Each structure stands twice: as C-alpha cells, then as structure tokens.
mmCIF file of C-alpha atoms in Angstrom:
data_model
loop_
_atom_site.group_PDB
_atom_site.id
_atom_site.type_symbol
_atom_site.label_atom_id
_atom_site.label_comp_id
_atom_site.label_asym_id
_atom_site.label_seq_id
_atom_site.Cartn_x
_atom_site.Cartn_y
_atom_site.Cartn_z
ATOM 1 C CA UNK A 10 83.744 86.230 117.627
ATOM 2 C CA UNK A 11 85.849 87.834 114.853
ATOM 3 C CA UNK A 12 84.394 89.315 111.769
ATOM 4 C CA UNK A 13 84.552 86.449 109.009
ATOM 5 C CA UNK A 14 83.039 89.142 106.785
ATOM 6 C CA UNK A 15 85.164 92.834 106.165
ATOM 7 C CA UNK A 16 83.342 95.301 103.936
ATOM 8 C CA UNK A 17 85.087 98.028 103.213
ATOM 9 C CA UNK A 18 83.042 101.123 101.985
ATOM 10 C CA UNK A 19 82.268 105.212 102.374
ATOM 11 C CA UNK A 20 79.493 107.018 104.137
ATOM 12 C CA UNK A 21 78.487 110.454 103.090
ATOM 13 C CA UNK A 22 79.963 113.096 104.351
ATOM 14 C CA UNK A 23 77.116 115.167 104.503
ATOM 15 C CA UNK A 24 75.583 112.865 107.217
ATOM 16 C CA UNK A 25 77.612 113.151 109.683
ATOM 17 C CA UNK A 26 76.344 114.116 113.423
ATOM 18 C CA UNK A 27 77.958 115.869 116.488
ATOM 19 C CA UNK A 28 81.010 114.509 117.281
ATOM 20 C CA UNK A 29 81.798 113.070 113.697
ATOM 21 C CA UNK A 30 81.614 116.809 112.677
ATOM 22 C CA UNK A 31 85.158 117.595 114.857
ATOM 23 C CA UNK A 32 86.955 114.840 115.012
ATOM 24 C CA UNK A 33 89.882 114.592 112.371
ATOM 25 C CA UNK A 34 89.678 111.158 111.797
ATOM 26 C CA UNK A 35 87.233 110.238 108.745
ATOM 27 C CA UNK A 36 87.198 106.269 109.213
ATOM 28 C CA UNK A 37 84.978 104.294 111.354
ATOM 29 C CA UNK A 38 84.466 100.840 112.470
ATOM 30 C CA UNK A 39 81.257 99.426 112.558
ATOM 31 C CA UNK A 40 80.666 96.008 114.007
ATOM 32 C CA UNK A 41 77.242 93.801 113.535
ATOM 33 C CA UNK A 42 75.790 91.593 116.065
ATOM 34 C CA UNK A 43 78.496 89.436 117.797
ATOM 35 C CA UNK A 44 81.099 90.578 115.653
ATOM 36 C CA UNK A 45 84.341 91.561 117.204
ATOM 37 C CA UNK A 46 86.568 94.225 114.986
ATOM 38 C CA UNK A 47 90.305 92.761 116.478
ATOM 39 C CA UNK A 48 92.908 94.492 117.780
ATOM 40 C CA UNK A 49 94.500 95.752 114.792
ATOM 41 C CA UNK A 50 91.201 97.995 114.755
ATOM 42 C CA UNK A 51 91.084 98.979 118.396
ATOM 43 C CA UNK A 52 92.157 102.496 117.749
ATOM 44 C CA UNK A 53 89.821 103.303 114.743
ATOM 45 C CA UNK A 54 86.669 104.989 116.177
ATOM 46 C CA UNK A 55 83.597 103.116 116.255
ATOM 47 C CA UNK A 56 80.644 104.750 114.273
ATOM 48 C CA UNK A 57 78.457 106.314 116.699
ATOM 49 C CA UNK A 58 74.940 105.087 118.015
ATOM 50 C CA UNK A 59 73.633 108.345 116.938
ATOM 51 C CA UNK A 60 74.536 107.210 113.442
ATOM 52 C CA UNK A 61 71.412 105.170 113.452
ATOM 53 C CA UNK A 62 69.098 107.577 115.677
ATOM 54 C CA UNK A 63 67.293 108.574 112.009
ATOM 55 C CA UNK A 64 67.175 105.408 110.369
ATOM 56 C CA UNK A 65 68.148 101.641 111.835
ATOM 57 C CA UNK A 66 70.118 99.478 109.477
ATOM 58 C CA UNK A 67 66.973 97.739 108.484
ATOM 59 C CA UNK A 68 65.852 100.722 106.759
ATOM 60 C CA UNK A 69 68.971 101.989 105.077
ATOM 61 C CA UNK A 70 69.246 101.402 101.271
ATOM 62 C CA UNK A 71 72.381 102.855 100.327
ATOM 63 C CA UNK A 72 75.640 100.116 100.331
ATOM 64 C CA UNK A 73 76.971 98.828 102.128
ATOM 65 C CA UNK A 74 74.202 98.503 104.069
ATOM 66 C CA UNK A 75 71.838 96.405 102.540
ATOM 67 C CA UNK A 76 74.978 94.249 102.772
ATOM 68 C CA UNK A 77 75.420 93.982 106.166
ATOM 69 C CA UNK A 78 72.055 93.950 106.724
ATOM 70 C CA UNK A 79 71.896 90.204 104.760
ATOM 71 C CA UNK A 80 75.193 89.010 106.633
ATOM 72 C CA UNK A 81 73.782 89.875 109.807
ATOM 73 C CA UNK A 82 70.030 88.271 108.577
ATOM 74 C CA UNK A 83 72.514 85.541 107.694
ATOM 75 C CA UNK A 84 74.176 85.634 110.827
ATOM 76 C CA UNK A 85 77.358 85.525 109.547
ATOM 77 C CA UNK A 86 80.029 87.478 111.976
ATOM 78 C CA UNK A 87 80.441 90.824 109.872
ATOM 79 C CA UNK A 88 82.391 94.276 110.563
ATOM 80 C CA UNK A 89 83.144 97.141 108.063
ATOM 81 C CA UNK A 90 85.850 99.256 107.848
ATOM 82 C CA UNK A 91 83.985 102.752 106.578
ATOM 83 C CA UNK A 92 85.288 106.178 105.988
ATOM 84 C CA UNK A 93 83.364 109.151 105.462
ATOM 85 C CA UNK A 94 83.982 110.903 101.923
ATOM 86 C CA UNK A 95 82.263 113.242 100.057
ATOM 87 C CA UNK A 96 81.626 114.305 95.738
ATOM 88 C CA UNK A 97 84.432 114.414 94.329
ATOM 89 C CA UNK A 98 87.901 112.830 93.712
ATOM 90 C CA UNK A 99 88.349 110.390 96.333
ATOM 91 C CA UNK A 100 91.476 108.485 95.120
ATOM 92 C CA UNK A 101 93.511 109.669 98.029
ATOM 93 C CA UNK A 102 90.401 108.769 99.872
ATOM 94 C CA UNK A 103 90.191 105.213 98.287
ATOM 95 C CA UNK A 104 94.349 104.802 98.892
ATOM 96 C CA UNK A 105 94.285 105.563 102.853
ATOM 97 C CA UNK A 106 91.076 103.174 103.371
ATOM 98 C CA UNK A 107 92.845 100.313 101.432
ATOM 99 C CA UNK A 108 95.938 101.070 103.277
ATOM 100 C CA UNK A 109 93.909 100.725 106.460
ATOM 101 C CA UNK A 110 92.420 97.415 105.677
ATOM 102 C CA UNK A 111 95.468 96.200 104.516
ATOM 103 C CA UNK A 112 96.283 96.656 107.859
ATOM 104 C CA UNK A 113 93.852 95.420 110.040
ATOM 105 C CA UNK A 114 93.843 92.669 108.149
ATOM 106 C CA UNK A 115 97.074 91.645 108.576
ATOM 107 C CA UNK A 116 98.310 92.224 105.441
ATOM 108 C CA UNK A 117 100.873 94.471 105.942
ATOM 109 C CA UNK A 118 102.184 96.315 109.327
ATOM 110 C CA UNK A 119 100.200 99.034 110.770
ATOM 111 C CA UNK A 120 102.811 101.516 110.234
ATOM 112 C CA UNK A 121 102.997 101.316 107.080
ATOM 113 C CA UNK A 122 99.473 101.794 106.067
ATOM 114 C CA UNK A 123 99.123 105.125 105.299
ATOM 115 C CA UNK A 124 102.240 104.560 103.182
ATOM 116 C CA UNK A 125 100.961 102.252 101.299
ATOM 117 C CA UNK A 126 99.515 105.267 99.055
ATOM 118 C CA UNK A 127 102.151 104.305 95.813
ATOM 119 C CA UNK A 128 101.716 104.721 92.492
ATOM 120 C CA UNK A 129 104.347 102.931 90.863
ATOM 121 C CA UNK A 130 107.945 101.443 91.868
ATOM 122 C CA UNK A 131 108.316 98.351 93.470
ATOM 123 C CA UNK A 132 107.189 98.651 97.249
ATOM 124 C CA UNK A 133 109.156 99.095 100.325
ATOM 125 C CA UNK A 134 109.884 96.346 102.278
ATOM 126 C CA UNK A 135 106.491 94.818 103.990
ATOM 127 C CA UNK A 136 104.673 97.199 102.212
ATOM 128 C CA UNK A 137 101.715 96.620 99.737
ATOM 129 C CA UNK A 138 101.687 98.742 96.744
ATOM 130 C CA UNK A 139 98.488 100.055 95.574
ATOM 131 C CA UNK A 140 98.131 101.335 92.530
ATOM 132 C CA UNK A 141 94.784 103.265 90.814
ATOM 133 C CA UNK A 142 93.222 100.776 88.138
ATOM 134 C CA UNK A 143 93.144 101.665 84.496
ATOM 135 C CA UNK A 144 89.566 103.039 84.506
ATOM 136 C CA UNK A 145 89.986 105.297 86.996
ATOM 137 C CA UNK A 146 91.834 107.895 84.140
ATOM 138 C CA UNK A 147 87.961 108.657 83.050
ATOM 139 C CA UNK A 148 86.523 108.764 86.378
ATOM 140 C CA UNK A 149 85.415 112.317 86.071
ATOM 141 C CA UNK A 150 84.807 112.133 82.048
ATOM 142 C CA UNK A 151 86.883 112.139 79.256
ATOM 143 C CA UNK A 152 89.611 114.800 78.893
ATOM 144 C CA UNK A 153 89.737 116.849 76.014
ATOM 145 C CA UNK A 154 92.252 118.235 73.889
ATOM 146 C CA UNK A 155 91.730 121.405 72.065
ATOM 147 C CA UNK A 156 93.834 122.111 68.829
ATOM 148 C CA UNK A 157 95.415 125.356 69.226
#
C-alpha cells in the first residue's frame, strides 16, 4: 500500500555503518510496515537493516522516529524520505532533500529536483522554487558588526 504518511527528516552523520560510509549518495528511504515508497523513489537507497542492528525503532528517541514509531503503532501506511547530515550549515542540505520530496511526491518532475535549489527569481518552468525562510539569517547566531 502507498505511504499516506511522508516524513521528511536527517539522520546523523556520525551513525552511519559500512556501506553508508562509501556510498555518495546521503538520502535514504525508509519504509514502515506495509508501506510501499512508489516509483518515483525506486532509485533512492533504502536505509540499511544494519541501521537498526544497535537499537530497533522502538527504542530510538531522536525524530523522526518517535514519529514513525506512533504511525506505525497507529498503523497508518508511513515512509520517510531521510538524508544523512551532519553540525553545521545544512541549507544546501535542507534545499536538495526538499527538492527530492518535491519529487517523489509528484510535485514537480524528477529532473528538476536538484534544481529546485533557488533563491529568488521566478522559477523555471515545472519547477518549484524554494527559498530559505526569514529565520534562517540567525541560524548560527547573530552577526556582528564592529565599528572600525
């Protein structure tokens, strides 16, 4: 059955296991019981079994899985779209996963997904524009001016 419920979310980079460790692609798929991701996610990798080797969802605290853990509880079909990301400025980060989801969602075509990353100016043609919200200018404090 499809997902009726997408969450969309990062995992810390500092987890990852094995194979997540060389692969160049940062996002994952992760799909709860009798949830089906859909085709438009077919070629994002799933997140590995061994992902849960250390601790089973039931036991995980940090979002989004205590999330998934009450839509599955719930049963209510649920997938999530995740990417791994570590401290730091993750705007670029936060632009490619919404690009992503925008996509397998159906909200825009695949290819143009990863240029959905805009800032300003109207958008191309069947492209979403996503733009960085106001707060986001204080995200890593306040800058300061000096008086010279």
């Amino acid at each position: 059955m499809p997902a009726h419920v997408w969450i969309v979310g990062g995992l810390d980079a500092t987890y990852r296991k094995g194979p997540q460790l060389d692969d160049a692609c940062q996002l994952r798929v992760w799909c709860g019981e009798a949830a089906e991701a859909g085709d438009a996610a077919e070629r994002i990798p799933r997140l590995e079994a061994t992902w849960w080797e250390d601790q089973p969802l039931e036991q995980r605290q940090t979002p989004p899985w205590p999330l998934a853990l009450a839509c599955q509880r719930a049963r209510v079909p649920t997938a999530a779209l995740l990417r791994f990301v570590a401290e730091g400025d993750n705007r670029r980060d936060a632009f490619e996963l919404a690009g992503v989801a925008a996509s397998v969602l159906g909200l825009q075509r695949e290819r143009d997904a990863t240029a959905a990353v805009v800032s300003s100016g109207a958008p191309q043609r069947g492209q979403l524009q996503l733009r960085a919200p106001a707060s986001w200018a204080t995200l890593f404090g306040t800058p300061m001016f000096f008086p010279l």
